[in-house]
Amino acid sequence: MKALVLSGGAGTRLRPITHTSAKQLVPVANKPVLFYGLEAIAEAGVTEVGIVVGDTADEIREAVGDGSQFGIKVTYIPQDAPLGLAHAVLIAQDFLGDDDFVMYLGDNFIVGGITGLVEEFRADRPDAQILLTRVPNPTSFGVAELDDKGLVVGLEEKPKKPKSDLALVGVYLFTSAIHEAVRSIEPSWRGELEITHAIQWLIDEKRDVRSTTISGYWKDTGNVTDMLEVNRSVLETVDPVNAGTVDEDSEIIGRVRIEAGARVSGSRIVGPAIIGAGTVVSDAYIGPFTSVSEDCRIEDSEIEYSIVLRGSSVTGVRRVEASLIGRDVEVTPAPRNPAAHRLVLGDHSKVQISS
């Protein structure tokens, strides 16, 4: 069995971060989202992995390399433009051959991994197996319709009037039957070859399409809100470690990981939180669910429920919350402007101004 990991998307919902960085490499708890998926694939016993890459190919290659750090062997598959998930399968056919495979969207996050799902598929080998979860906003996802027996009878991509609240999670398992399906469909109104259309083709051809509905934690980390929520979820599992330096004037509360070379002085850190290698925290407060990457500086400031990327500094700022701060960013106070009131008052007016 092989794996096909999609890492070619532009990440428009995470701009401006993704103007200069691949969305799959934005870190959650100081580790790129993509790495969690590759680790889950390796844990499931799948070692041959094709990664579909686009404009950010060089950055993905530099981060992942040959895959040996994850215990896998990586083949890179260039995609000229993000023309749909089914298009990714189409261009990967030489790599996939006739093997079964799991397709994993590189910006998705699933707590607990995919080992059980892969083992179930290997045992039964349906033509396709999809992962579903209930969502409050199904119009934003591919949506599945099930019959009374729980069998998949229809799929629709981002429907205006969803027939259910069951969204497709970004993990799919296929036999080689999917190759005929992706060759048989036409581009959607979005100009893309939709994987939902390919799976619908299998359903219409009476092929064996099954689903598994998960109740565990899943997120598509396509926007800042979801990134912060995934970061929160991962930090819940952090073990307290202090590999840096903390002075006697500092207070560390709860699950806080301080990595090698980090220095904390005159500060209060309330976990769960991570302080990256080489980062300096001085006269500051770092609150729960905050990840600060390596070589940052947090000084005379307060920050909570946020992600700070490599080489950035936050100095002299009263409070920062629910923020995603990119690499090599400087956050400082704005200059103080003289306070004044500009008034245009009619005759006989009465005005009260707070001092």
Coordinates of C-alpha atoms in Angstrom, one line a residue:
M1 CA 0.0 0.0 0.0
K2 CA 1.2 3.5 -0.8
A3 CA 0.2 7.0 0.3
L4 CA -0.5 10.1 -1.8
V5 CA -0.1 13.4 0.2
L6 CA -1.4 16.6 -1.3
S7 CA 0.8 19.6 -0.6
G8 CA 0.3 21.8 -3.6
G9 CA -2.4 24.2 -2.5
A10 CA -1.9 27.9 -2.3
G11 CA -3.4 28.4 1.1
T12 CA -5.3 31.6 0.2
R13 CA -7.3 31.5 3.5
L14 CA -4.0 31.8 5.5
R15 CA -2.6 34.8 3.7
P16 CA -0.5 36.8 4.3
I17 CA 1.4 34.0 6.0
T18 CA 1.2 31.8 2.9
H19 CA 2.6 34.6 0.6
T20 CA 6.0 33.5 1.9
S21 CA 5.4 30.0 3.3
A22 CA 3.7 26.8 2.4
K23 CA 0.5 26.4 4.4
Q24 CA 1.4 22.8 5.1
L25 CA 4.5 24.0 6.9
V26 CA 2.9 26.4 9.3
P27 CA 3.8 25.0 12.7
V28 CA 1.4 23.6 15.2
A29 CA 3.0 23.2 18.7
N30 CA 6.3 24.1 16.9
K31 CA 6.0 21.3 14.3
P32 CA 4.7 21.7 10.7
V33 CA 1.1 20.4 10.2
L34 CA 2.4 18.3 7.3
F35 CA 4.7 16.4 9.6
Y36 CA 1.8 15.1 11.7
G37 CA 0.3 13.6 8.6
L38 CA 3.5 12.0 7.5
E39 CA 4.0 10.5 11.0
A40 CA 0.5 9.1 11.0
I41 CA 1.1 7.5 7.6
A42 CA 4.4 5.9 8.9
E43 CA 2.6 4.7 12.0
A44 CA 0.0 3.0 9.8
G45 CA 2.8 1.0 8.2
V46 CA 2.8 2.8 4.9
T47 CA 6.3 3.7 3.8
E48 CA 6.1 4.6 0.1
V49 CA 4.8 8.1 -0.1
G50 CA 4.2 10.4 -3.1
I51 CA 3.9 14.1 -2.2
V52 CA 2.1 16.3 -4.8
V53 CA 3.8 19.7 -4.8
G54 CA 3.1 23.0 -6.5
D55 CA 4.6 26.5 -6.3
T56 CA 6.0 25.8 -2.8
A57 CA 7.8 22.6 -4.0
D58 CA 11.3 23.8 -3.0
E59 CA 10.2 24.6 0.6
I60 CA 8.4 21.3 1.0
R61 CA 11.4 19.4 -0.4
E62 CA 13.8 21.2 2.0
A63 CA 11.6 20.4 5.0
V64 CA 10.7 16.8 4.2
G65 CA 13.8 15.7 2.3
D66 CA 13.8 12.0 1.3
G67 CA 11.4 11.1 4.2
S68 CA 14.0 9.1 6.2
Q69 CA 13.4 11.3 9.3
F70 CA 9.8 9.9 9.3
G71 CA 10.8 6.3 8.3
I72 CA 9.3 6.7 4.8
K73 CA 10.5 7.0 1.2
V74 CA 9.3 10.1 -0.5
T75 CA 8.7 10.7 -4.3
Y76 CA 7.8 14.2 -5.3
I77 CA 5.1 14.7 -7.9
P78 CA 4.9 18.2 -9.5
Q79 CA 1.4 19.6 -10.2
D80 CA 1.5 22.7 -12.5
A81 CA -1.7 24.1 -11.0
P82 CA -4.1 23.1 -8.2
L83 CA -6.7 21.6 -10.5
G84 CA -8.5 19.4 -8.0
L85 CA -7.9 16.3 -5.8
A86 CA -8.9 13.9 -8.6
H87 CA -6.3 15.7 -10.9
A88 CA -3.7 14.9 -8.3
V89 CA -4.6 11.2 -8.5
L90 CA -4.5 11.4 -12.3
I91 CA -1.0 12.8 -12.4
A92 CA 0.2 10.4 -9.7
Q93 CA -0.8 7.2 -11.6
D94 CA 2.8 6.3 -12.6
F95 CA 3.8 6.4 -9.0
L96 CA 0.7 4.6 -7.7
G97 CA 0.6 1.9 -10.3
D98 CA -2.0 -0.7 -9.4
D99 CA -1.4 -0.5 -5.7
D100 CA -4.0 0.4 -3.1
F101 CA -3.3 3.8 -1.5
V102 CA -4.4 6.3 1.1
M103 CA -4.8 9.9 0.0
Y104 CA -4.1 12.4 2.7
L105 CA -4.5 16.2 2.5
G106 CA -1.4 17.7 3.9
D107 CA -3.1 20.5 5.8
N108 CA -5.5 18.2 7.7
F109 CA -5.1 17.2 11.3
I110 CA -6.6 14.0 12.8
V111 CA -6.1 13.2 16.5
G112 CA -5.3 9.5 16.9
G113 CA -3.9 8.9 13.4
I114 CA -5.2 6.7 10.7
T115 CA -3.8 3.2 11.6
G116 CA -7.2 1.8 12.5
L117 CA -8.7 3.1 9.2
V118 CA -5.9 1.6 7.1
E119 CA -6.1 -1.8 8.9
E120 CA -9.9 -1.8 8.2
F121 CA -9.4 -1.0 4.6
R122 CA -6.7 -3.6 4.2
A123 CA -9.0 -6.3 5.6
D124 CA -12.0 -5.6 3.5
R125 CA -10.6 -3.8 0.4
P126 CA -13.6 -1.9 -0.9
D127 CA -13.0 0.2 -4.0
A128 CA -13.2 3.3 -1.9
Q129 CA -13.5 4.2 1.7
I130 CA -14.1 7.7 2.9
L131 CA -13.9 9.3 6.3
L132 CA -16.8 11.5 7.5
T133 CA -17.5 13.8 10.4
R134 CA -20.4 15.9 11.4
V135 CA -19.9 19.6 10.9
P136 CA -22.0 22.7 11.7
N137 CA -21.3 24.3 8.2
P138 CA -21.5 21.6 5.6
T139 CA -21.7 24.1 2.7
S140 CA -17.9 24.6 3.1
F141 CA -17.1 20.9 2.5
G142 CA -17.7 17.9 0.4
V143 CA -20.9 16.3 1.8
A144 CA -22.0 12.7 1.8
E145 CA -25.5 11.4 1.7
L146 CA -26.1 8.0 3.4
D147 CA -29.1 5.7 3.0
D148 CA -31.0 4.0 5.9
K149 CA -28.4 1.3 6.0
G150 CA -25.6 3.7 6.3
L151 CA -24.3 3.2 2.7
V152 CA -23.0 6.1 0.7
V153 CA -25.5 7.0 -2.0
G154 CA -24.3 10.5 -3.0
L155 CA -21.6 13.0 -2.7
E156 CA -21.6 16.7 -3.4
E157 CA -18.8 19.3 -3.3
K158 CA -19.6 22.4 -1.3
P159 CA -23.4 22.2 -1.8
K160 CA -25.6 25.3 -1.4
K161 CA -28.3 23.0 0.1
P162 CA -26.6 20.1 1.8
K163 CA -28.5 16.8 2.1
S164 CA -26.6 16.0 5.4
D165 CA -24.1 17.4 7.9
L166 CA -21.6 14.7 7.1
A167 CA -18.4 16.3 5.7
L168 CA -15.6 14.4 4.0
V169 CA -12.5 14.5 6.1
G170 CA -9.3 14.8 4.1
V171 CA -8.4 11.1 4.2
Y172 CA -9.5 8.7 1.5
L173 CA -8.5 5.1 0.7
F174 CA -8.7 3.6 -2.8
T175 CA -8.0 0.5 -4.8
S176 CA -6.8 1.0 -8.4
A177 CA -10.5 1.3 -9.4
I178 CA -10.2 5.1 -8.7
H179 CA -8.0 5.5 -11.8
E180 CA -10.8 4.7 -14.2
A181 CA -13.1 7.0 -12.2
V182 CA -10.8 10.1 -12.4
R183 CA -10.4 9.5 -16.2
S184 CA -14.1 9.4 -16.6
I185 CA -15.2 12.7 -15.1
E186 CA -15.2 16.2 -16.4
P187 CA -14.1 19.4 -14.6
S188 CA -16.6 21.0 -12.2
W189 CA -17.9 24.6 -12.4
R190 CA -14.7 25.5 -10.5
G191 CA -12.6 24.1 -13.3
E192 CA -11.3 21.3 -11.1
L193 CA -11.5 17.5 -11.2
E194 CA -13.3 16.8 -8.0
I195 CA -12.6 13.7 -6.0
T196 CA -16.3 13.7 -4.9
H197 CA -17.3 13.3 -8.6
A198 CA -14.8 10.4 -9.0
I199 CA -16.2 8.7 -6.0
Q200 CA -19.8 9.4 -7.2
W201 CA -18.8 7.7 -10.5
L202 CA -17.8 4.6 -8.5
I203 CA -21.2 4.7 -6.7
D204 CA -23.0 5.0 -10.0
E205 CA -21.1 2.1 -11.4
K206 CA -22.2 0.0 -8.4
R207 CA -18.7 -0.3 -7.0
D208 CA -18.1 -0.9 -3.3
V209 CA -17.9 2.5 -1.6
R210 CA -17.9 2.6 2.2
S211 CA -17.6 5.2 4.8
T212 CA -16.5 5.6 8.4
T213 CA -17.9 8.4 10.5
I214 CA -15.5 9.6 13.2
S215 CA -16.4 11.4 16.4
G216 CA -12.8 12.3 17.3
Y217 CA -11.0 15.5 16.6
W218 CA -10.4 16.6 13.0
K219 CA -9.5 20.0 11.6
D220 CA -8.8 21.4 8.2
T221 CA -6.1 23.9 9.1
G222 CA -7.0 26.2 6.2
N223 CA -7.6 29.4 8.2
V224 CA -6.2 31.1 11.3
T225 CA -9.1 30.2 13.6
D226 CA -8.6 26.5 12.9
M227 CA -4.8 26.7 13.1
L228 CA -5.2 28.2 16.6
E229 CA -7.7 25.5 17.6
V230 CA -5.4 22.7 16.4
N231 CA -2.5 24.3 18.3
R232 CA -4.7 24.3 21.4
S233 CA -5.6 20.6 21.0
V234 CA -2.0 19.5 20.5
L235 CA -0.7 21.6 23.4
E236 CA -3.2 19.8 25.7
T237 CA -0.9 16.7 25.3
V238 CA 2.4 18.5 26.0
D239 CA 4.7 17.0 28.7
P240 CA 6.4 19.6 30.9
V241 CA 10.1 19.8 30.0
N242 CA 12.7 22.4 30.9
A243 CA 15.8 22.2 28.7
G244 CA 16.5 25.9 28.8
T245 CA 17.3 28.4 31.5
V246 CA 14.7 29.9 33.9
D247 CA 15.7 32.4 36.6
E248 CA 14.4 32.5 40.1
D249 CA 12.2 35.5 39.4
S250 CA 10.1 33.5 36.9
E251 CA 7.1 31.4 37.5
I252 CA 6.3 28.3 35.4
I253 CA 2.8 26.9 35.9
G254 CA 1.3 23.8 34.3
R255 CA 2.5 21.9 31.2
V256 CA 5.2 24.1 29.7
R257 CA 7.9 22.8 27.4
I258 CA 11.0 25.0 27.3
E259 CA 13.4 23.9 24.6
A260 CA 17.2 23.9 24.6
G261 CA 18.9 27.3 24.7
A262 CA 15.7 29.2 25.6
R263 CA 16.0 31.7 28.4
V264 CA 13.2 32.9 30.7
S265 CA 13.7 35.8 33.1
G266 CA 11.3 37.8 35.3
S267 CA 8.4 36.2 33.5
R268 CA 5.3 34.1 34.1
I269 CA 4.4 31.3 31.8
V270 CA 1.1 29.4 32.2
G271 CA 0.7 26.2 30.2
P272 CA 0.1 24.4 28.1
A273 CA 2.7 26.3 26.2
I274 CA 5.9 25.8 24.2
I275 CA 8.9 28.0 24.2
G276 CA 11.2 27.2 21.2
A277 CA 15.0 26.7 21.2
G278 CA 17.0 29.9 21.5
T279 CA 14.0 32.1 22.4
V280 CA 14.3 34.8 25.0
V281 CA 11.3 35.6 27.3
S282 CA 12.0 38.6 29.5
D283 CA 9.6 40.5 31.8
A284 CA 6.7 38.9 30.0
Y285 CA 3.5 36.9 30.5
I286 CA 2.9 33.9 28.2
G287 CA -0.6 32.4 28.7
P288 CA -2.2 29.1 27.9
F289 CA -2.3 27.6 24.4
T290 CA 0.7 29.6 23.1
S291 CA 3.4 28.3 20.8
V292 CA 6.5 30.4 20.4
S293 CA 9.0 29.1 17.8
E294 CA 12.8 29.1 17.9
D295 CA 14.9 32.3 18.1
C296 CA 12.1 34.6 19.1
R297 CA 12.0 37.4 21.7
I298 CA 9.0 38.1 23.9
E299 CA 9.8 41.1 26.1
D300 CA 7.7 43.4 28.4
S301 CA 4.6 42.0 26.7
E302 CA 1.6 39.6 27.3
I303 CA 0.6 37.0 24.8
E304 CA -2.0 34.2 25.0
Y305 CA -3.7 31.6 22.7
S306 CA -1.3 32.5 19.8
I307 CA 1.3 31.1 17.5
V308 CA 4.6 33.0 16.9
L309 CA 6.8 31.7 14.1
R310 CA 10.6 31.6 13.9
G311 CA 12.7 34.7 14.5
S312 CA 9.9 37.1 15.5
S313 CA 9.8 39.6 18.4
V314 CA 7.0 41.0 20.5
T315 CA 8.3 43.9 22.7
G316 CA 6.5 46.4 24.8
V317 CA 3.0 45.4 23.8
R318 CA 0.3 45.3 26.5
R319 CA -1.7 42.3 25.2
V320 CA -1.8 40.0 22.2
E321 CA -4.4 37.3 21.9
A322 CA -5.7 34.8 19.3
S323 CA -2.9 35.8 16.8
L324 CA -0.8 34.1 14.2
I325 CA 2.5 35.9 13.8
G326 CA 4.7 35.0 10.9
R327 CA 8.5 34.6 10.6
D328 CA 10.9 37.5 11.4
V329 CA 8.1 39.8 12.4
E330 CA 8.6 42.8 14.8
V331 CA 5.6 43.8 17.0
T332 CA 6.1 47.0 18.9
P333 CA 3.9 49.7 20.5
A334 CA 2.6 52.5 18.2
P335 CA 3.7 56.0 18.9
R336 CA 1.5 57.8 21.4
N337 CA -0.6 60.6 19.8
P338 CA -1.7 63.6 21.9
A339 CA -5.2 63.1 23.1
A340 CA -7.6 65.8 21.8
H341 CA -11.3 66.3 21.0
R342 CA -12.4 68.0 17.8
L343 CA -15.8 69.6 18.2
V344 CA -18.3 71.3 15.9
L345 CA -21.1 72.5 18.2
G346 CA -24.3 74.4 17.5
D347 CA -25.6 77.2 19.5
H348 CA -26.7 76.5 23.1
S349 CA -25.0 73.1 23.1
K350 CA -24.0 71.2 26.3
V351 CA -21.1 68.8 26.1
Q352 CA -19.6 66.6 28.8
I353 CA -16.1 65.3 28.3
S354 CA -14.3 62.8 30.5
S355 CA -11.0 64.1 31.8

